[in-house]
């Protein structure tokens, strides 16, 4: 039995049953990345940040591209024995897609708007806070599990986003996955693609934790790059990216940039309900010294 995916573009994005090289290359690129992430999840039971295939994994994820079919244009990929991969992709995108077909997306506070509440919480409950190492040793299973789904849906989001442009109004893309069975067709027009993107790119601050760290890098940023730091967790010897919300935060952290260690409040950056405790980004809340 073969696993098959079909991606169907139609509307102004298509000209005489053809799409631009950019559209075609991005479609195959992001679909391959989704396949790779889904394979890693089925093999290891989860996906971690910066996960990469090993040499022996490539043969397991090599789908063959079929000749494009007319009907707008339909791009197919097929591989024998890869049903579990496409089943996993389907399970990852089904829930956010169902939300995206609804008329609205629930509004939520931005990271910056959430920060004062996290700062107040950290100082008020300092004695009750978990440590970063505790979070690594005893992660929230639901949040970690969601990280695998997030790594897949962000690739599908890139495919859906190609029909969002106002210049391509009336275009749509359909994704059909056939793994152990034929899954429902996912159809994205511009409005649905925008809602899907809002859902899967949502970022929230988790509850603050205590990090005993050493600042490796402190970057004030510029108009193109946000302020951030690289912090070595002295308990686990893991380096994490620590995002800074303002210039004030940069100067609050700056006196400690040459210290052998500094105790910090920081919140995990949770994206689409997901976080990788072994390498996920953190957000600076305050100095805990």
XYZ file of N, CA and C in Angstrom:
867
model
N 0.838 -1.189 0.000
C 0.000 0.000 0.000
C 0.875 1.241 0.000
N 0.448 2.276 -0.717
C 1.235 3.499 -0.811
C 0.529 4.655 -0.119
N 1.334 5.505 0.501
C 0.838 6.758 1.058
C 0.926 7.819 -0.031
N -0.092 8.664 -0.122
C -0.151 9.659 -1.195
C -0.607 10.995 -0.628
N 0.088 12.069 -1.015
C -0.435 13.402 -0.744
C -0.680 14.101 -2.072
N -1.717 14.923 -2.114
C -2.053 15.702 -3.299
C -2.302 17.144 -2.871
N -1.664 18.079 -3.561
C -1.831 19.502 -3.266
C -2.351 20.177 -4.529
N -3.546 20.715 -4.426
C -4.266 21.232 -5.579
C -4.395 22.753 -5.470
N -3.770 23.476 -6.378
C -3.916 24.929 -6.460
C -4.896 25.264 -7.571
N -5.719 26.297 -7.321
C -6.608 26.771 -8.375
C -6.904 28.246 -8.150
N -7.458 28.886 -9.170
C -7.730 30.310 -9.112
C -6.597 31.099 -9.770
N -6.503 32.398 -9.513
C -5.502 33.247 -10.169
C -4.049 32.854 -9.914
N -3.811 32.040 -8.877
C -2.439 31.592 -8.630
C -1.952 30.650 -9.737
N -2.897 30.137 -10.523
C -2.602 29.187 -11.603
C -2.809 29.876 -12.949
N -1.880 29.644 -13.871
C -1.995 30.153 -15.244
C -1.823 28.996 -16.211
N -2.861 28.679 -16.949
C -2.818 27.592 -17.923
C -2.283 26.302 -17.302
N -2.848 25.962 -16.164
C -2.487 24.728 -15.438
C -1.019 24.715 -15.006
N -0.467 25.883 -14.762
C 0.918 26.005 -14.284
C 0.953 26.982 -13.119
N 1.922 26.786 -12.240
C 2.199 27.754 -11.177
C 3.648 28.184 -11.304
N 3.995 29.270 -10.628
C 5.374 29.762 -10.689
C 6.323 28.757 -10.051
N 7.562 28.859 -10.440
C 8.588 28.000 -9.854
C 8.666 28.220 -8.345
N 8.472 29.480 -7.901
C 8.514 29.779 -6.477
C 7.420 29.017 -5.721
N 6.207 29.022 -6.270
C 5.100 28.315 -5.624
C 5.376 26.816 -5.593
N 5.830 26.285 -6.710
C 6.072 24.840 -6.762
C 7.200 24.428 -5.818
N 8.295 25.186 -5.819
C 9.437 24.812 -4.983
C 9.096 24.930 -3.501
N 8.366 25.994 -3.117
C 7.974 26.145 -1.717
C 7.018 25.038 -1.293
N 6.136 24.629 -2.194
C 5.193 23.557 -1.878
C 5.925 22.268 -1.546
N 6.830 21.866 -2.416
C 7.565 20.626 -2.175
C 8.491 20.748 -0.959
N 9.132 21.915 -0.811
C 10.060 22.104 0.313
C 9.347 21.960 1.652
N 8.220 22.657 1.809
C 7.545 22.633 3.107
C 6.813 21.318 3.333
N 6.352 20.692 2.271
C 5.737 19.378 2.443
C 6.783 18.362 2.876
N 7.985 18.444 2.314
C 9.051 17.531 2.720
C 9.431 17.743 4.180
N 9.474 18.995 4.604
C 9.793 19.273 6.003
C 8.712 18.723 6.936
N 7.454 18.858 6.531
C 6.363 18.293 7.339
C 6.504 16.772 7.413
N 6.852 16.147 6.300
C 7.058 14.699 6.258
C 8.189 14.299 7.197
N 9.294 15.042 7.154
C 10.444 14.734 8.012
C 10.062 14.814 9.483
N 9.344 15.883 9.865
C 8.956 16.042 11.271
C 7.992 14.941 11.699
N 7.058 14.604 10.821
C 6.103 13.547 11.151
C 6.818 12.206 11.304
N 7.813 11.958 10.458
C 8.566 10.709 10.564
C 9.318 10.631 11.894
N 9.980 11.744 12.273
C 10.710 11.757 13.539
C 9.776 11.498 14.711
N 8.567 12.044 14.625
C 7.597 11.824 15.694
C 7.195 10.356 15.761
N 6.940 9.742 14.613
C 6.535 8.331 14.626
C 7.678 7.422 15.064
N 8.912 7.840 14.807
C 10.068 7.015 15.168
C 10.450 7.157 16.638
N 10.451 8.408 17.138
C 10.952 8.668 18.487
C 9.863 9.025 19.496
N 8.633 9.182 19.015
C 7.559 9.553 19.932
C 7.510 11.030 20.245
N 8.235 11.825 19.487
C 8.235 13.272 19.699
C 9.286 13.929 18.833
N 9.180 15.252 18.705
C 10.143 16.039 17.938
C 10.702 17.118 18.853
N 11.995 17.327 18.820
C 12.638 18.340 19.637
C 13.174 19.446 18.731
N 13.518 20.566 19.346
C 13.985 21.709 18.573
C 15.268 21.362 17.834
N 15.358 21.797 16.582
C 16.513 21.561 15.709
C 16.752 20.078 15.416
N 15.712 19.258 15.551
C 15.847 17.832 15.231
C 16.190 17.663 13.754
N 17.049 16.721 13.442
C 17.473 16.461 12.076
C 17.400 14.960 11.787
N 17.174 14.643 10.528
C 17.192 13.242 10.121
C 18.609 12.692 10.163
N 18.714 11.419 10.482
C 19.985 10.722 10.351
C 20.078 10.151 8.939
N 21.277 9.722 8.570
C 21.507 9.219 7.221
C 20.529 8.121 6.856
N 20.280 7.226 7.818
C 19.414 6.080 7.520
C 17.933 6.475 7.441
N 17.602 7.697 7.872
C 16.208 8.133 7.850
C 15.758 8.633 6.478
N 16.693 9.029 5.643
C 16.307 9.660 4.380
C 15.512 8.715 3.480
N 15.908 7.462 3.445
C 15.179 6.522 2.584
C 13.745 6.317 3.056
N 13.481 6.569 4.344
C 12.144 6.380 4.895
C 11.235 7.571 4.608
N 11.810 8.659 4.162
C 11.015 9.886 3.963
C 11.059 10.372 2.518
N 11.563 9.548 1.613
C 11.698 9.944 0.204
C 10.416 9.646 -0.565
N 9.542 10.619 -0.637
C 8.355 10.511 -1.490
C 8.747 10.846 -2.924
N 8.125 10.184 -3.873
C 8.380 10.469 -5.284
C 7.329 11.447 -5.804
N 7.799 12.480 -6.492
C 6.889 13.454 -7.083
C 6.336 12.911 -8.392
N 5.014 12.890 -8.506
C 4.377 12.464 -9.748
C 4.326 13.646 -10.723
N 4.039 13.344 -11.987
C 3.851 14.432 -12.944
C 2.662 15.278 -12.504
N 2.783 16.613 -12.540
C 1.648 17.475 -12.178
C 0.431 17.159 -13.035
N -0.744 17.203 -12.388
C -1.996 16.940 -13.094
C -2.773 18.241 -13.269
N -3.601 18.279 -14.313
C -4.434 19.450 -14.537
C -5.627 19.428 -13.595
N -6.336 20.583 -13.576
C -7.432 20.771 -12.630
C -6.999 21.912 -11.756
N -6.715 23.091 -12.426
C -5.813 24.046 -11.823
C -4.452 23.425 -12.026
N -3.811 23.042 -10.941
C -2.632 22.170 -11.014
C -2.606 21.334 -9.746
N -2.323 20.063 -9.884
C -2.310 19.134 -8.760
C -0.925 18.502 -8.669
N -0.295 18.675 -7.504
C 1.040 18.128 -7.255
C 0.906 16.946 -6.307
N 1.349 15.782 -6.753
C 1.227 14.553 -5.971
C 2.591 14.050 -5.529
N 2.597 13.375 -4.387
C 3.777 12.667 -3.914
C 3.357 11.322 -3.365
N 4.178 10.303 -3.602
C 3.775 8.950 -3.220
C 4.957 8.181 -2.649
N 4.680 7.337 -1.655
C 5.706 6.453 -1.102
C 5.050 5.237 -0.483
N 5.542 4.071 -0.819
C 5.029 2.824 -0.240
C 5.448 2.718 1.224
N 4.520 2.295 2.055
C 4.828 2.035 3.455
C 4.940 3.257 4.346
N 4.529 4.420 3.855
C 4.664 5.651 4.647
C 3.317 6.139 5.188
N 2.384 5.210 5.363
C 1.049 5.604 5.803
C 1.070 6.324 7.149
N 1.906 5.858 8.080
C 1.935 6.459 9.420
C 2.386 7.913 9.367
N 3.249 8.244 8.413
C 3.734 9.623 8.287
C 2.584 10.557 7.937
N 1.798 10.187 6.924
C 0.696 11.055 6.519
C -0.444 11.042 7.537
N -0.620 9.928 8.233
C -1.603 9.907 9.328
C -1.219 10.913 10.407
N 0.073 11.013 10.708
C 0.544 11.951 11.724
C 0.343 13.392 11.266
N 0.653 13.681 10.008
C 0.430 15.038 9.491
C -1.048 15.399 9.614
N -1.916 14.469 9.264
C -3.347 14.720 9.357
C -3.766 15.012 10.799
N -3.283 14.226 11.739
C -3.687 14.417 13.136
C -3.193 15.753 13.678
N -2.063 16.243 13.142
C -1.520 17.517 13.611
C -2.335 18.704 13.119
N -2.804 18.639 11.877
C -3.461 19.822 11.300
C -4.979 19.812 11.438
N -5.568 18.686 11.807
C -7.029 18.604 11.805
C -7.675 19.572 12.791
N -7.154 19.649 14.023
C -7.774 20.519 15.030
C -7.653 22.001 14.682
N -6.442 22.518 14.363
C -6.379 23.942 14.002
C -7.153 24.265 12.732
N -7.243 23.317 11.809
C -8.028 23.575 10.598
C -9.509 23.730 10.946
N -10.011 22.864 11.827
C -11.417 22.955 12.213
C -11.708 24.311 12.852
N -10.762 24.813 13.652
C -10.945 26.146 14.249
C -10.877 27.237 13.188
N -10.021 27.026 12.188
C -9.832 28.042 11.146
C -11.053 28.191 10.250
N -11.855 27.141 10.128
C -13.022 27.253 9.256
C -14.176 27.970 9.951
N -14.013 28.236 11.254
C -14.990 29.050 11.952
C -14.790 30.511 11.546
N -15.738 31.352 11.862
C -15.723 32.726 11.348
C -14.709 33.630 12.028
N -14.333 33.346 13.257
C -13.420 34.247 13.959
C -12.344 33.497 14.700
N -11.308 34.227 15.112
C -10.231 33.679 15.925
C -10.242 34.416 17.250
N -10.158 33.673 18.324
C -10.176 34.274 19.658
C -8.997 35.220 19.834
N -9.282 36.442 20.276
C -8.216 37.411 20.505
C -7.449 37.034 21.761
N -6.158 37.350 21.771
C -5.357 37.073 22.949
C -4.301 38.160 23.106
N -3.833 38.297 24.331
C -2.852 39.339 24.622
C -1.514 38.997 23.983
N -0.802 40.023 23.539
C 0.525 39.831 22.975
C 1.502 39.457 24.085
N 2.693 39.022 23.683
C 3.743 38.687 24.651
C 4.023 39.872 25.569
N 4.165 41.058 24.990
C 4.480 42.246 25.783
C 3.348 42.554 26.763
N 2.123 42.352 26.337
C 0.984 42.599 27.221
C 0.907 41.579 28.347
N 1.413 40.377 28.117
C 1.399 39.340 29.145
C 2.518 39.513 30.170
N 3.573 40.241 29.787
C 4.784 40.316 30.603
C 4.566 40.906 32.000
N 3.848 42.033 32.165
C 3.666 42.572 33.524
C 3.002 41.585 34.482
N 2.047 40.821 33.975
C 1.382 39.833 34.823
C 2.356 38.740 35.254
N 3.200 38.305 34.327
C 4.190 37.276 34.667
C 5.211 37.820 35.676
N 5.574 39.087 35.547
C 6.535 39.699 36.475
C 5.937 39.787 37.879
N 4.685 40.202 37.949
C 4.002 40.286 39.241
C 3.873 38.903 39.872
N 3.527 37.918 39.059
C 3.383 36.537 39.542
C 4.715 36.014 40.089
N 5.804 36.278 39.372
C 7.121 35.764 39.778
C 7.533 36.308 41.138
N 7.361 37.603 41.351
C 7.767 38.195 42.624
C 6.837 37.782 43.760
N 5.540 37.660 43.466
C 4.574 37.313 44.517
C 4.719 35.867 44.978
N 5.141 34.981 44.055
C 5.201 33.557 44.385
C 6.609 32.995 44.246
N 7.571 33.819 44.514
C 8.972 33.405 44.334
C 9.278 32.075 45.014
N 8.814 31.893 46.227
C 9.115 30.670 46.976
C 8.432 29.431 46.426
N 7.456 29.615 45.547
C 6.715 28.480 44.997
C 7.132 28.135 43.570
N 7.989 28.965 42.977
C 8.334 28.749 41.571
C 9.171 27.493 41.385
N 8.926 26.806 40.293
C 9.777 25.682 39.916
C 11.057 26.217 39.305
N 12.061 25.394 39.204
C 13.307 25.799 38.550
C 13.298 25.325 37.099
N 14.166 25.923 36.310
C 14.279 25.501 34.916
C 14.640 24.018 34.843
N 15.521 23.573 35.727
C 15.930 22.175 35.694
C 14.775 21.250 36.024
N 13.909 21.666 36.975
C 12.715 20.874 37.271
C 11.830 20.751 36.041
N 11.720 21.848 35.269
C 10.905 21.838 34.056
C 11.471 20.863 33.030
N 12.803 20.780 32.965
C 13.454 19.836 32.050
C 13.253 18.401 32.526
N 13.428 18.187 33.826
C 13.334 16.829 34.376
C 11.907 16.308 34.431
N 10.938 17.220 34.662
C 9.539 16.804 34.777
C 8.678 17.711 33.900
N 8.826 17.581 32.591
C 8.091 18.475 31.679
C 6.600 18.181 31.664
N 5.844 19.186 31.287
C 4.396 19.033 31.087
C 4.192 18.214 29.820
N 3.707 16.987 29.960
C 3.587 16.077 28.824
C 2.731 16.622 27.708
N 1.654 17.319 28.063
C 0.748 17.871 27.055
C 1.448 18.926 26.218
N 2.230 19.790 26.868
C 2.932 20.863 26.157
C 4.031 20.297 25.269
N 4.770 19.326 25.795
C 5.844 18.705 25.007
C 5.261 17.967 23.809
N 4.145 17.269 24.030
C 3.519 16.521 22.950
C 3.069 17.450 21.827
N 2.568 18.603 22.212
C 2.087 19.569 21.224
C 3.217 20.114 20.358
N 4.467 20.018 20.846
C 5.590 20.550 20.076
C 5.754 19.804 18.754
N 5.486 18.522 18.762
C 5.564 17.742 17.524
C 4.545 18.251 16.513
N 3.323 18.485 16.985
C 2.289 18.983 16.085
C 2.652 20.360 15.545
N 3.185 21.223 16.418
C 3.551 22.570 15.984
C 4.608 22.517 14.883
N 5.580 21.619 15.013
C 6.654 21.548 14.017
C 6.124 21.134 12.652
N 4.979 20.447 12.646
C 4.350 20.033 11.389
C 3.453 21.137 10.837
N 2.584 21.686 11.691
C 1.608 22.661 11.190
C 2.268 23.933 10.698
N 3.445 24.289 11.231
C 4.082 25.515 10.741
C 4.527 25.349 9.285
N 4.787 24.106 8.847
C 5.141 23.860 7.447
C 3.889 23.902 6.564
N 2.803 23.326 7.027
C 1.549 23.384 6.269
C 1.073 24.833 6.175
N 1.297 25.600 7.226
C 0.949 27.024 7.224
C 1.658 27.763 6.093
N 2.910 27.407 5.828
C 3.669 28.054 4.745
C 3.048 27.753 3.382
N 2.515 26.555 3.216
C 1.847 26.205 1.955
C 0.526 26.963 1.833
N -0.274 26.964 2.912
C -1.560 27.655 2.887
C -1.385 29.154 2.675
N -0.312 29.720 3.217
C -0.103 31.166 3.149
C 0.135 31.675 1.731
N 0.448 30.789 0.810
C 0.711 31.234 -0.560
C -0.540 31.728 -1.269
N -1.732 31.492 -0.717
C -2.961 31.989 -1.356
C -3.531 33.196 -0.613
N -2.765 33.773 0.354
C -3.285 34.884 1.152
C -3.198 36.239 0.456
N -2.312 36.364 -0.514
C -2.051 37.671 -1.114
C -3.295 38.278 -1.746
N -3.452 39.597 -1.568
C -4.578 40.312 -2.194
C -4.500 40.235 -3.715
N -3.275 40.114 -4.249
C -3.103 40.026 -5.700
C -3.646 38.710 -6.258
N -3.845 37.727 -5.377
C -4.289 36.406 -5.815
C -5.684 36.095 -5.297
N -6.476 37.137 -5.080
C -7.820 36.947 -4.537
C -8.619 35.954 -5.384
N -9.238 35.010 -4.706
C -9.985 33.965 -5.391
C -9.209 32.670 -5.543
N -7.938 32.695 -5.175
C -7.123 31.471 -5.235
C -7.396 30.595 -4.015
N -7.146 29.313 -4.175
C -7.248 28.414 -3.030
C -6.295 27.239 -3.233
N -6.014 26.553 -2.131
C -5.185 25.353 -2.185
C -5.853 24.275 -1.350
N -5.873 23.069 -1.874
C -6.437 21.910 -1.180
C -5.336 20.905 -0.885
N -5.399 20.325 0.297
C -4.453 19.281 0.684
C -5.223 17.995 0.960
N -4.875 16.943 0.232
C -5.487 15.625 0.422
C -4.403 14.657 0.866
N -4.617 13.990 1.993
C -3.669 13.024 2.546
C -4.321 11.646 2.580
N -3.625 10.671 2.038
C -4.098 9.286 2.109
C -3.012 8.450 2.761
N -3.233 8.102 4.023
C -2.301 7.265 4.768
C -2.890 5.883 4.925
N -3.233 5.522 6.161
C -3.915 4.240 6.370
C -5.331 4.284 5.821
N -5.818 5.507 5.587
C -7.107 5.722 4.928
C -7.065 7.099 4.281
N -8.084 7.407 3.501
C -8.178 8.734 2.895
C -8.726 9.704 3.933
N -7.950 10.724 4.253
C -8.366 11.714 5.241
C -9.162 12.823 4.563
N -9.901 13.633 5.337
C -10.683 14.724 4.738
C -9.788 15.695 3.967
N -10.360 16.326 2.966
C -9.628 17.329 2.187
C -9.615 18.642 2.969
N -8.426 19.257 3.065
C -8.276 20.539 3.738
C -8.183 21.622 2.672
N -9.175 22.520 2.633
C -9.229 23.566 1.627
C -8.986 24.920 2.282
N -7.986 25.636 1.756
C -7.641 26.958 2.276
C -7.871 28.014 1.202
N -8.762 28.964 1.495
C -8.805 30.183 0.708
C -8.059 31.246 1.515
N -8.064 32.494 1.071
C -7.275 33.523 1.744
C -7.711 33.719 3.189
N -9.021 33.833 3.411
C -9.521 34.089 4.771
C -9.201 32.926 5.699
N -9.390 31.711 5.215
C -9.131 30.537 6.042
C -7.635 30.388 6.317
N -6.804 30.694 5.334
C -5.354 30.625 5.518
C -4.894 31.635 6.561
N -5.502 32.828 6.564
C -5.130 33.836 7.559
C -5.509 33.375 8.966
N -6.700 32.816 9.115
C -7.128 32.349 10.439
C -6.260 31.182 10.911
N -5.908 30.292 9.994
C -5.037 29.166 10.333
C -3.688 29.699 10.822
N -3.150 30.690 10.120
C -1.852 31.257 10.514
C -1.926 31.897 11.903
N -2.993 32.642 12.167
C -3.146 33.275 13.475
C -3.170 32.234 14.588
N -3.803 31.113 14.328
C -3.896 30.059 15.333
C -2.555 29.389 15.583
N -1.878 28.994 14.524
C -0.668 28.177 14.702
C 0.557 29.013 15.039
N 0.476 30.332 14.886
C 1.617 31.192 15.226
C 1.424 31.893 16.561
N 0.354 31.560 17.266
C 0.073 32.198 18.566
C 1.200 31.913 19.552
N 1.647 32.959 20.253
C 2.722 32.831 21.238
C 2.227 33.324 22.596
N 2.499 32.539 23.619
C 2.118 32.889 24.986
C 3.308 32.683 25.919
N 3.242 33.354 27.067
C 4.262 33.161 28.092
C 3.760 32.156 29.116
N 4.555 31.117 29.353
C 4.217 30.149 30.380
C 4.519 30.704 31.759
N 4.214 29.925 32.778
C 4.492 30.363 34.147
C 5.996 30.543 34.335
N 6.406 31.599 35.052
C 7.839 31.856 35.245
C 8.521 30.731 36.026
N 9.788 30.533 35.705
C 10.636 29.596 36.430
C 11.914 30.325 36.841
N 12.663 29.714 37.730
C 13.953 30.260 38.159
C 15.082 29.611 37.373
N 15.948 30.428 36.814
C 17.125 29.924 36.099
C 18.391 30.445 36.787
N 19.264 29.533 37.154
C 20.593 29.913 37.639
C 21.521 29.835 36.439
N 21.846 30.982 35.876
C 22.553 30.967 34.603
C 23.760 31.887 34.536
N 24.456 31.746 33.449
C 25.586 32.617 33.117
C 25.304 33.203 31.736
N 25.407 34.518 31.630
C 25.127 35.182 30.364
C 26.287 34.960 29.406
N 26.017 34.312 28.294
C 27.032 34.076 27.267
C 27.066 35.219 26.245
N 25.891 35.784 25.978
C 25.767 36.830 24.960
C 24.618 37.744 25.350
N 24.856 39.052 25.185
C 23.815 40.036 25.438
C 23.757 40.961 24.228
N 22.662 40.892 23.492
C 22.537 41.575 22.209
C 21.439 42.640 22.304
N 21.829 43.911 22.096
C 20.877 45.007 22.185
C 19.958 45.073 20.972
N 20.295 44.322 19.920
C 19.462 44.265 18.739
C 19.519 45.540 17.910
N 18.693 45.576 16.868
C 18.590 46.753 15.997
C 17.202 46.732 15.361
N 16.997 47.561 14.348
C 15.666 47.646 13.749
C 15.242 46.339 13.081
N 16.209 45.468 12.787
C 15.894 44.206 12.115
C 15.965 42.998 13.056
N 16.629 43.168 14.191
C 16.864 42.041 15.096
C 16.425 42.414 16.514
N 15.608 41.585 17.167
C 15.137 41.908 18.523
C 16.231 41.738 19.571
N 16.036 42.356 20.692
C 16.965 42.229 21.819
C 16.867 40.830 22.394
N 18.025 40.270 22.739
C 18.023 38.917 23.297
C 19.328 38.642 24.011
N 19.350 37.545 24.730
C 20.561 37.073 25.401
C 20.673 35.570 25.194
N 21.881 35.074 25.336
C 22.118 33.631 25.382
C 22.543 33.302 26.805
N 21.795 32.400 27.427
C 22.022 32.062 28.830
C 22.404 30.589 28.955
N 23.500 30.341 29.645
C 23.883 28.966 29.946
C 23.238 28.570 31.263
N 22.382 27.562 31.229
C 21.790 27.034 32.454
C 22.878 26.264 33.198
N 23.281 26.753 34.350
C 24.407 26.162 35.071
C 24.059 24.814 35.699
N 22.781 24.498 35.804
C 22.391 23.194 36.346
C 22.452 22.099 35.286
N 22.034 22.433 34.078
C 21.949 21.417 33.029
C 23.019 21.569 31.954
N 23.770 22.673 31.998
C 24.778 22.981 30.982
C 24.158 23.124 29.596
N 22.892 23.537 29.551
C 22.205 23.795 28.286
C 22.141 25.303 28.049
N 22.332 25.694 26.800
C 22.228 27.104 26.450
C 20.852 27.374 25.864
N 20.225 28.437 26.317
C 18.905 28.802 25.814
C 18.917 30.261 25.385
N 18.033 30.586 24.444
C 17.841 31.970 24.025
C 16.851 32.641 24.967
N 17.226 33.805 25.456
C 16.397 34.568 26.377
C 16.008 35.872 25.683
N 14.735 36.007 25.318
C 14.260 37.208 24.627
C 14.017 38.326 25.631
N 14.299 39.555 25.202
C 14.125 40.737 26.043
C 13.023 41.599 25.459
N 12.143 42.104 26.324
C 10.976 42.817 25.842
C 11.180 44.284 25.566
N 12.240 44.889 26.125
C 12.408 46.326 25.981
C 13.856 46.716 26.254
N 14.166 47.970 25.953
C 15.497 48.506 26.273
C 15.709 48.513 27.784
N 14.633 48.782 28.532
C 14.715 48.760 29.991
C 15.147 47.384 30.488
N 14.603 46.329 29.872
C 14.991 44.969 30.253
C 16.458 44.711 29.934
N 16.919 45.236 28.794
C 18.332 45.068 28.425
C 19.230 45.658 29.506
N 18.913 46.872 29.944
C 19.751 47.536 30.953
C 19.574 46.928 32.337
N 18.436 46.289 32.578
C 18.228 45.591 33.844
C 19.143 44.368 33.918
N 19.384 43.745 32.786
C 20.213 42.536 32.749
C 21.697 42.861 32.571
N 21.987 44.014 31.990
C 23.356 44.351 31.608
C 24.381 44.281 32.749
N 24.073 44.732 33.975
C 25.094 44.667 35.044
C 25.595 43.265 35.349
N 24.889 42.261 34.903
C 25.251 40.877 35.226
C 25.923 40.162 34.055
N 26.222 40.891 32.977
C 26.685 40.200 31.768
C 28.085 39.611 31.922
N 28.849 40.038 32.945
C 30.167 39.433 33.188
C 30.191 38.594 34.464
N 29.042 38.466 35.131
C 28.978 37.713 36.383
C 29.132 36.220 36.126
N 29.661 35.510 37.098
C 29.809 34.067 36.972
C 28.457 33.365 36.989
N 27.500 33.989 37.635
C 26.146 33.463 37.581
C 25.164 34.557 37.981
N 23.914 34.397 37.548
C 22.847 35.305 37.914
C 21.562 34.494 38.023
N 20.751 34.834 39.023
C 19.483 34.151 39.208
C 18.394 34.981 38.534
N 17.638 34.332 37.630
C 16.662 35.041 36.817
C 15.287 34.421 36.923
N 14.262 35.269 36.758
C 12.918 34.807 36.461
C 12.778 34.807 34.940
N 12.280 33.715 34.387
C 12.056 33.653 32.938
C 10.859 32.757 32.653
N 10.158 33.070 31.570
C 8.987 32.277 31.171
C 9.256 31.553 29.870
N 8.845 30.297 29.749
C 8.956 29.611 28.453
C 8.057 30.279 27.426
N 8.555 30.402 26.197
C 7.750 30.947 25.106
C 6.981 29.779 24.491
N 5.676 29.756 24.739
C 4.826 28.652 24.295
C 4.185 29.043 22.971
N 4.453 28.266 21.941
C 3.938 28.539 20.606
C 2.945 27.454 20.206
N 1.716 27.884 19.885
C 0.653 26.952 19.529
C 0.489 25.888 20.616
N 0.576 26.328 21.876
C 0.408 25.437 23.011
C 1.569 24.490 23.237
N 2.727 24.766 22.603
C 3.827 23.800 22.610
C 5.128 24.425 23.101
N 5.946 23.582 23.726
C 7.265 24.030 24.180
C 8.195 22.831 24.294
N 9.442 23.021 23.848
C 10.469 21.988 23.997
C 11.359 22.375 25.171
N 11.239 21.712 26.328
C 12.015 22.108 27.508
C 13.514 21.940 27.334
N 13.926 21.119 26.388
C 15.363 20.906 26.194
C 16.035 21.984 25.352
N 15.251 22.800 24.657
C 15.898 23.808 23.827
C 15.011 24.969 23.439
N 13.801 25.019 23.989
C 12.884 26.083 23.643
C 13.318 27.444 24.162
N 12.877 28.490 23.483
C 13.237 29.850 23.874
C 12.538 30.247 25.169
N 13.207 31.125 25.923
C 12.650 31.682 27.158
C 12.493 33.193 26.981
N 11.683 33.795 27.870
C 11.485 35.243 27.817
C 11.870 35.811 29.178
N 12.717 36.845 29.152
C 13.179 37.474 30.380
C 12.022 38.130 31.115
N 11.864 37.784 32.391
C 10.830 38.370 33.225
C 11.445 39.399 34.187
N 12.498 38.985 34.911
C 13.182 39.922 35.801
C 14.419 39.257 36.390
N 15.282 40.070 36.966
C 16.401 39.556 37.737
C 15.865 39.160 39.103
N 16.260 37.994 39.588
C 15.745 37.468 40.851
C 16.736 37.628 41.993
N 17.850 38.306 41.725
C 18.894 38.478 42.747
C 18.348 39.279 43.939
